[in-house]
Structures are given as structure tokens and as C-alpha cells.
Coordinates of C-alpha atoms in Angstrom, one line a residue:
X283 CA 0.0 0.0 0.0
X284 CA 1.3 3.7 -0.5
X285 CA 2.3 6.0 2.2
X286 CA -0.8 8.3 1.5
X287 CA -3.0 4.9 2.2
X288 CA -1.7 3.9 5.4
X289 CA -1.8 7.6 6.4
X290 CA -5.9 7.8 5.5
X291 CA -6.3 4.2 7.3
X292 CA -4.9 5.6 9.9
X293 CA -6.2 8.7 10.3
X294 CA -9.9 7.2 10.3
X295 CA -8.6 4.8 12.8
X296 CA -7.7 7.5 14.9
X297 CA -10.6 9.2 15.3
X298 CA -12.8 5.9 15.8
X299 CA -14.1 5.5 12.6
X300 CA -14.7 1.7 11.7
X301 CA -13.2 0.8 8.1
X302 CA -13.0 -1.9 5.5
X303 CA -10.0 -2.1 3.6
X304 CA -9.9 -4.1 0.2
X305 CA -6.4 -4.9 -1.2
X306 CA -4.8 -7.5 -2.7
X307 CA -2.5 -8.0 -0.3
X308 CA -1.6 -6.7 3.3
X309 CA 1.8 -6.2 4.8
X310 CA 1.1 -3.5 7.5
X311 CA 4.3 -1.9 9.0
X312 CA 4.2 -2.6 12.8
X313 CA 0.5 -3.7 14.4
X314 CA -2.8 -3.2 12.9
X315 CA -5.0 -0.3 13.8
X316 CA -8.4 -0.5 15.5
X317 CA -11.4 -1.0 13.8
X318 CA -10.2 -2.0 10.8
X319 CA -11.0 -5.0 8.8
X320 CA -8.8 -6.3 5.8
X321 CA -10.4 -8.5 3.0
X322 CA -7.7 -9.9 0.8
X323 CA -8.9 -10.3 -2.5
X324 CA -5.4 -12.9 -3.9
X325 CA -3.8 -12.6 -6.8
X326 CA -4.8 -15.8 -8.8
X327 CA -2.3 -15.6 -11.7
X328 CA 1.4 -14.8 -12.0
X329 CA 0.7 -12.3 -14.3
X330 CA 0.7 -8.4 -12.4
X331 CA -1.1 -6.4 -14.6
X332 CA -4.3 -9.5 -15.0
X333 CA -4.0 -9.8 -11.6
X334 CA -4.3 -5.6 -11.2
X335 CA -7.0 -5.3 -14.1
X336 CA -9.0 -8.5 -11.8
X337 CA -9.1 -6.0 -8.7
X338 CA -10.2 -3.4 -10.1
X339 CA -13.3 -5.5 -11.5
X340 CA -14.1 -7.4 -8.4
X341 CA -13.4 -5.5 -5.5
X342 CA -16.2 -3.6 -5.4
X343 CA -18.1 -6.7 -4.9
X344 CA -16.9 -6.8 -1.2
X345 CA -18.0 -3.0 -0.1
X346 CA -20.2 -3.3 3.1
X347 CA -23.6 -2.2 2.4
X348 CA -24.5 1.4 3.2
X349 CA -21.2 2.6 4.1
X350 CA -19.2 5.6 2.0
X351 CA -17.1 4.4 -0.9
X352 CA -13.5 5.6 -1.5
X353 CA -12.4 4.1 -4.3
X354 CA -8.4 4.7 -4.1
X355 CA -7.0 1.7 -7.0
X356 CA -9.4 1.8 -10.4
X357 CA -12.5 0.2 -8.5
X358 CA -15.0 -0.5 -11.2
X359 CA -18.8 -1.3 -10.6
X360 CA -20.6 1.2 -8.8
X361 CA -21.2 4.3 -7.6
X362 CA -18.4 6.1 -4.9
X363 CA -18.9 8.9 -2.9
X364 CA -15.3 9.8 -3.4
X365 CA -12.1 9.1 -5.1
X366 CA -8.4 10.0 -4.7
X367 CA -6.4 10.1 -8.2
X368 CA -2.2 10.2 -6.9
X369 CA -2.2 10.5 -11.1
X370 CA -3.5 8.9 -14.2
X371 CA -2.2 6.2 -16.4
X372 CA -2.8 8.2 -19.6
X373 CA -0.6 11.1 -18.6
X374 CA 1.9 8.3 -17.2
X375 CA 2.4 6.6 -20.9
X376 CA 2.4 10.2 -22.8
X377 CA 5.5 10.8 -20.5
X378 CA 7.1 7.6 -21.0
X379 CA 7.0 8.2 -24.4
X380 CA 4.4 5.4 -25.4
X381 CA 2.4 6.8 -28.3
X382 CA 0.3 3.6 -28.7
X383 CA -1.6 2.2 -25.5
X384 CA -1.2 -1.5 -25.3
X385 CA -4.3 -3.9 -24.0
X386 CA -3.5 -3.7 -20.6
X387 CA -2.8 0.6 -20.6
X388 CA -6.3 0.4 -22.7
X389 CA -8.1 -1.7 -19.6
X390 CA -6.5 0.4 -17.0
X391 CA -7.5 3.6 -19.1
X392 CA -11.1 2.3 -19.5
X393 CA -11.2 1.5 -15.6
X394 CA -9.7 4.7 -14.4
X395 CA -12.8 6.7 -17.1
X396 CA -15.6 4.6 -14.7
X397 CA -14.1 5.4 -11.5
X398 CA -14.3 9.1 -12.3
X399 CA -17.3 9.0 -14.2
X400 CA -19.1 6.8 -11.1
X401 CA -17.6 9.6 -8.1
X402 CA -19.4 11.9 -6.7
X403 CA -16.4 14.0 -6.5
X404 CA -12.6 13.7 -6.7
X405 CA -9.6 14.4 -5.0
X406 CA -6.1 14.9 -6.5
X407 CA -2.7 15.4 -5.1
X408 CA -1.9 18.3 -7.8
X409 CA -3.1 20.6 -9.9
X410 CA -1.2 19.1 -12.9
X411 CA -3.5 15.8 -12.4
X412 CA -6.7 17.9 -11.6
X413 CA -6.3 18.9 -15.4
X414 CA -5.4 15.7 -16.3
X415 CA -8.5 14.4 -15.6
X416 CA -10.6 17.1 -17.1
X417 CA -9.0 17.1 -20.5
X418 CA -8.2 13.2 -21.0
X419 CA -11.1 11.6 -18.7
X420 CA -14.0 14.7 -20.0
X421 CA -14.1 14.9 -16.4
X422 CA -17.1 17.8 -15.0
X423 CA -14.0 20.1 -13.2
X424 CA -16.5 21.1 -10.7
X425 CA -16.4 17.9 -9.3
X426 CA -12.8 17.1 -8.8
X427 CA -10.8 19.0 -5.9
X428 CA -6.9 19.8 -5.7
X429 CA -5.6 18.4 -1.9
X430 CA -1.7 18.2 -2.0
X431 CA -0.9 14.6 0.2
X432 CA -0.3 15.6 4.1
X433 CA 3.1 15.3 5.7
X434 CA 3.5 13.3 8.8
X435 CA 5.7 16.3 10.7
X436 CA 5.5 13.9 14.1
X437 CA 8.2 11.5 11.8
X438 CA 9.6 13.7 9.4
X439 CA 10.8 16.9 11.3
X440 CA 14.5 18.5 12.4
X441 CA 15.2 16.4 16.2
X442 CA 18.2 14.3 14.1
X443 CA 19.6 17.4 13.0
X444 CA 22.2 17.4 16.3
X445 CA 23.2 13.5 15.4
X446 CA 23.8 14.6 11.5
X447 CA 27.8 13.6 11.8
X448 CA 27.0 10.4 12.9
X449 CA 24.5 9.4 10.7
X450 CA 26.9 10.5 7.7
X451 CA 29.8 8.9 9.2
X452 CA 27.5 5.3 9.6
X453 CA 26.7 5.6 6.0
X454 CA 30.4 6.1 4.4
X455 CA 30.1 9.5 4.2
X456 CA 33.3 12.3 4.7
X457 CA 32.4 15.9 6.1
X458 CA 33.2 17.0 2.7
X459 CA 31.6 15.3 0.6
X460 CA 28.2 16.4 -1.1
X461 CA 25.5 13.5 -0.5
X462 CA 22.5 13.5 -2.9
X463 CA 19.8 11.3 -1.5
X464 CA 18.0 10.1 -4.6
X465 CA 14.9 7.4 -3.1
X466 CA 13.6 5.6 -5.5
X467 CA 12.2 2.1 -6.2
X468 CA 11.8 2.3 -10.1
X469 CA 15.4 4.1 -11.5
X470 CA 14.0 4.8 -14.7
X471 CA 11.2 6.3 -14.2
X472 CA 12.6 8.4 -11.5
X473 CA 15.0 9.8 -13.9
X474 CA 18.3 8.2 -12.4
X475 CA 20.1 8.1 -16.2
X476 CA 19.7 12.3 -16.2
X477 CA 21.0 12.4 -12.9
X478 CA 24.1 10.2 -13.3
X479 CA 24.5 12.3 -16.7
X480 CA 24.2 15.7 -15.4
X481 CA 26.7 14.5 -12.6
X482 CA 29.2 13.0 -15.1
X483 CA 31.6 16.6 -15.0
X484 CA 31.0 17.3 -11.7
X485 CA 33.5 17.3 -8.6
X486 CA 34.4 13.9 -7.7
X487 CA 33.1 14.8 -4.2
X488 CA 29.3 14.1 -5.2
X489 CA 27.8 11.3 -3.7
X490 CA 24.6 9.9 -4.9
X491 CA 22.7 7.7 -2.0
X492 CA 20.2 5.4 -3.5
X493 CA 17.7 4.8 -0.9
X494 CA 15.4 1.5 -2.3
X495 CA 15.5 -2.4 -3.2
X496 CA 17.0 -2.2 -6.5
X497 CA 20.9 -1.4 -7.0
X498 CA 21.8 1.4 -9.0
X499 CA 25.4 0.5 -10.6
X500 CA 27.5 3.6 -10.8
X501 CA 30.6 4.5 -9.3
X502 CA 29.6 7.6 -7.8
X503 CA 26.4 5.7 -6.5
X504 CA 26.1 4.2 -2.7
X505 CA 23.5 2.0 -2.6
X506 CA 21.6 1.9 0.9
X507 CA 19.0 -0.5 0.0
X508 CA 15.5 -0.2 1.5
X509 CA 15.3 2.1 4.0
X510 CA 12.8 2.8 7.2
X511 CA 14.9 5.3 8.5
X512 CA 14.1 8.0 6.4
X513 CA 14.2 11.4 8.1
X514 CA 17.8 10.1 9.2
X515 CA 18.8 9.9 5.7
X516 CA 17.0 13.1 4.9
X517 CA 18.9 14.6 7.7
X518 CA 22.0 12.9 6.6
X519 CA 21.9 14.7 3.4
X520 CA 22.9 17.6 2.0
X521 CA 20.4 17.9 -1.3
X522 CA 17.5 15.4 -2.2
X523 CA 16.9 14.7 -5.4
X524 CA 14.5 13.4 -8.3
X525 CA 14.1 13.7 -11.6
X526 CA 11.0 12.1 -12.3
X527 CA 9.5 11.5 -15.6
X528 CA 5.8 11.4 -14.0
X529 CA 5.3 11.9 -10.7
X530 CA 1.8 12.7 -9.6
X531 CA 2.9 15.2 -6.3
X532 CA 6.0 13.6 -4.6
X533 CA 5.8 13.5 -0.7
X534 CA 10.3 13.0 -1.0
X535 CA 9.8 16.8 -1.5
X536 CA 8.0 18.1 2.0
X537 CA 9.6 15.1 3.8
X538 CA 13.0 16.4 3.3
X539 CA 12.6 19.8 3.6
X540 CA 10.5 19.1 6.7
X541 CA 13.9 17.1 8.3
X542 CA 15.5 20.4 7.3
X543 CA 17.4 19.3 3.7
X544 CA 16.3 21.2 0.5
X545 CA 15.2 19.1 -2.6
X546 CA 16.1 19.2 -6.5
X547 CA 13.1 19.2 -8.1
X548 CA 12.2 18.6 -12.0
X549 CA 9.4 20.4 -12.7
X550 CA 7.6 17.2 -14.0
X551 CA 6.7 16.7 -10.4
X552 CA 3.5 17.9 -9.0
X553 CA 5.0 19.2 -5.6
X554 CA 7.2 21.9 -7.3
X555 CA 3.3 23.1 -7.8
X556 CA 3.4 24.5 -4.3
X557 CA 7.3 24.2 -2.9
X558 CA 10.2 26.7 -3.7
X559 CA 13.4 28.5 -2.6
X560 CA 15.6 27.7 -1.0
X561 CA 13.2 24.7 0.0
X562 CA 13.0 23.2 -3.7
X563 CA 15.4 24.1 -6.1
X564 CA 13.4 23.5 -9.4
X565 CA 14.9 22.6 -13.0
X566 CA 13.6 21.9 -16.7
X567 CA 14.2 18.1 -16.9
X568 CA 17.4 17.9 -19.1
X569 CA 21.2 17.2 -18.2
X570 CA 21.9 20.6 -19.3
X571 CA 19.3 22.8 -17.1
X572 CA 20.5 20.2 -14.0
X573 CA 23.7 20.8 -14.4
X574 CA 23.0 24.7 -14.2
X575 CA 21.8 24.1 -10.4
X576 CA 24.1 21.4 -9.5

């Protein structure tokens, strides 16, 4: 589940209010909250994006009777009250360059258009996917509502700013060296190749920390694998850093700077919507205009 999932679980746990989660499968971080009740809907094939397009067709099935809807993966097959769009899988191909949809973008397409077309009203983490859905969905705007993803400031926040030295020191790190924190689970799509391009002719003292289960082969890269620890990383570093292709808002962006570490920005990400100097340091997404702020 993503961040802004477990957040909304458990922000309605919080405040008492019994819920039904649906997923395909449940790994929750620590214990489960109260009043909340998981149906596992498994996948049946080996095959992720049948398995996906299955969800989205039979999850509905399982809502409880009488109780709001908030349809949060492509939930087909009924009316919901609302919907939260972290960005849409048409906008997602244009920027991966795919001109022509294949079956499974076209099913995914098809169930994102029913979701939005069954909501009572919409929220989405940026403005950039707000008109998204209006001009590729033919979305009714008055029904769809920007709300940029809260940070969790009781996690992400400046107390590990007085152990910074030894946090650096535990990860490799000399005083002068310049650590880029770059978290990332998908390096392509995050825009790792730019990076490591832009960085190419740049001081040897550069330091790009990868922060996420797959290894990033570079010499200037240090690979830290998959992290909890993130605002000590954050804090640990002097710049983060992401050069996304599509990225629907971007929570890296407030997380750092809330631990007190400003963030390279393209501006392909929804957050540089509403961060900026010297919190977010934003670039056009080529070598050249990175290069210019690094």
C-alpha cells in the first residue's frame, strides 16, 4: 500500500471511525489499527497487470452495504462517494513516451474513465493531475478537488539534525563530501540516467545515495537499499533529489525539507506546484538545465 493509504487508514482509525480495507495483499508496517477489517482479495495468476485489471473488477463486490465508498486503485462497478487520483495512467504513458496504449494501458484507461465518471467528486494530489482528468477523462471540473498529500511532521521533522555527523559517518560519508539522497524504487522512471548524466563533469566529491530495493550500478552511487529510516537519511543529506518522468505530487519533497534538507526538483513533479526557494530548487528536466543548479 502507498504512504498516503496507510496515512488515511490511519487517520480514520484515529478518530474511531470503523473501516473496510480491500487490497490485494496486506503487509502492514508494525501492528494493525483499530477497527479496521482487511479483506484480501489474492492474486490468482502470476501475471501483475491480469492480476491488477481483476481487482479493479471485483473488489467492489466486497464494499459493506450502506457505508461511504472511497475508491483509491481503479475500482469498477458502482457508484463512490469519493475518489483520490495520486495520477493517471494516460498522462503516465504520454510521458514515457508510449504513443500507442497497449491492451492492458487500454483496460487500465477504460477503468480509471468509470471510476471518475461513477464519483461523486474527486480528489487529486496536484493541480497538474486535476487537469489531467478534465482534459483526457472529460471529467465535470467542478467535481474534482486539488488536496496536495499531508506530511506526517510527528516522523519527518529537524530532532536528528544534532546526530547529523554520525548518521553521515554510519553511512560512508566524509564531512566533505556532497550526498545527494535520490529514493527511488523504479530508477528509470525516477529519472536516475539524467541524474548520473548531469553529474558525469561534476566534482568527484558528489555522492549519490540510493535509498530502495533495487541497486543502481554507478561509481559515484552508494547504494543503501531499502530504507525505514528516512528522516535520518534526509537529515543525513545535503540535497534530495528526483528527476521524475511522472510523478503525480511527490511526498520525498515536503519530507526532506520538513527534516531540514532542501530538494532538486524537476518540474515534472506535482510538488514543485506549491514548494520553492531555498526549499526546492526546481529545474527543466534535461542534463543541461541540471547541471546549471548542481
Amino acid at each position: 500500500m502507498d504512504r498516503h493509504v496507510l496515512d488515511l487508514i490511519n487517520g480514520f482509525s484515529l478518530r474511531g471511525v470503523p473501516v473496510r480495507v480491500i487490497a490485494r495483499t496486506v503487509a502492514w508496517p508494525g501492528s494493525q489499527p483499530d477497527n479496521v477489517e482487511f479483506v484480501v482479495l489474492p492474486d490468482r495468476t502470476p501475471f501483475q497487470r491480469f492480476n491488477n485489471n481483476r481487482f479493479d473488477h471485483k473488489a467492489y463486490g466486497y464494499i459493506k452495504d450502506g457505508w461511504p465508498v472511497i475508491g483509491i486503485s481503479r475500482v469498477t462497478g458502482g457508484p463512490v462517494d469519493l475518489s483520490v487520483s495520486g495520477g493517471t495512467h494516460l498522462a503516465h504513458l504520454i510521458d514515457k513516451g508510449k504513443k500507442k496504449p497497449g491492451y492492458f494501458d487500454k483496460q487500465v484507461i477504460a477503468n480509471e474513465k468509470a471510476l471518475y465518471t461513477n464519483s461523486r467528486a474527486i480528489v487529486t494530489h496536484s493541480r497538474r493531475v486535476h487537469d489531467e482528468i478534465v482534459r483526457d477523462y472529460q471529467i465535470d471540473p467542478a467535481k474534482i478537488h486539488v488536496l496536495y498529500p499531508p506530511v506526517d511532521t510527528g516522523f519527518f521533522n529537524m530532532t536528528l539534525q544534532r546526530e547529523r555527523d554520525r548518521i553521515r559517518e554510519s553511512l560512508g560519508v566524509g564531512k566533505d563530501q556532497f550526498l545527494l539522497l535520490f529514493p527511488s524504487n523504479n530508477h528509470e522512471l525516477k529519472g536516475a540516467d539524467l541524474i548520473l548524466k548531469a553529474l558525469e563533469k561534476q566534482d568527484t566529491s558528489f555522492v549519490l545515495a540510493v535509498a530502495g530495493k533495487k541497486e543502481l550500478k554507478h561509481p559515484k552511487v552508494l547504494n543503501l537499499g531499502f530504507r525505514q529510516d528516512m528522516p535520518a537519511l534526509y537529515t543525513a543529506a545535503d540535497a534530495t533529489i528526483l528527476a521524475s518522468k511522472y510523478e503525480a505530487f511527490g511526498l520525498v519533497g515536503p519530507e526532506s525539507i520538513s527534516c531540514g534538507t532542501p530538494v532538486l526538483f524537476s518540474d515534472t513533479i506535482g510538488a514543485a506546484e506549491v514548494l520553492s526557494e531555498p526549499g526546492c530548487y526546481c529545474f527543466k528536466r534535461s542534463v543541461e538545465d541540471l547541471r546549471g543548479i548542481a
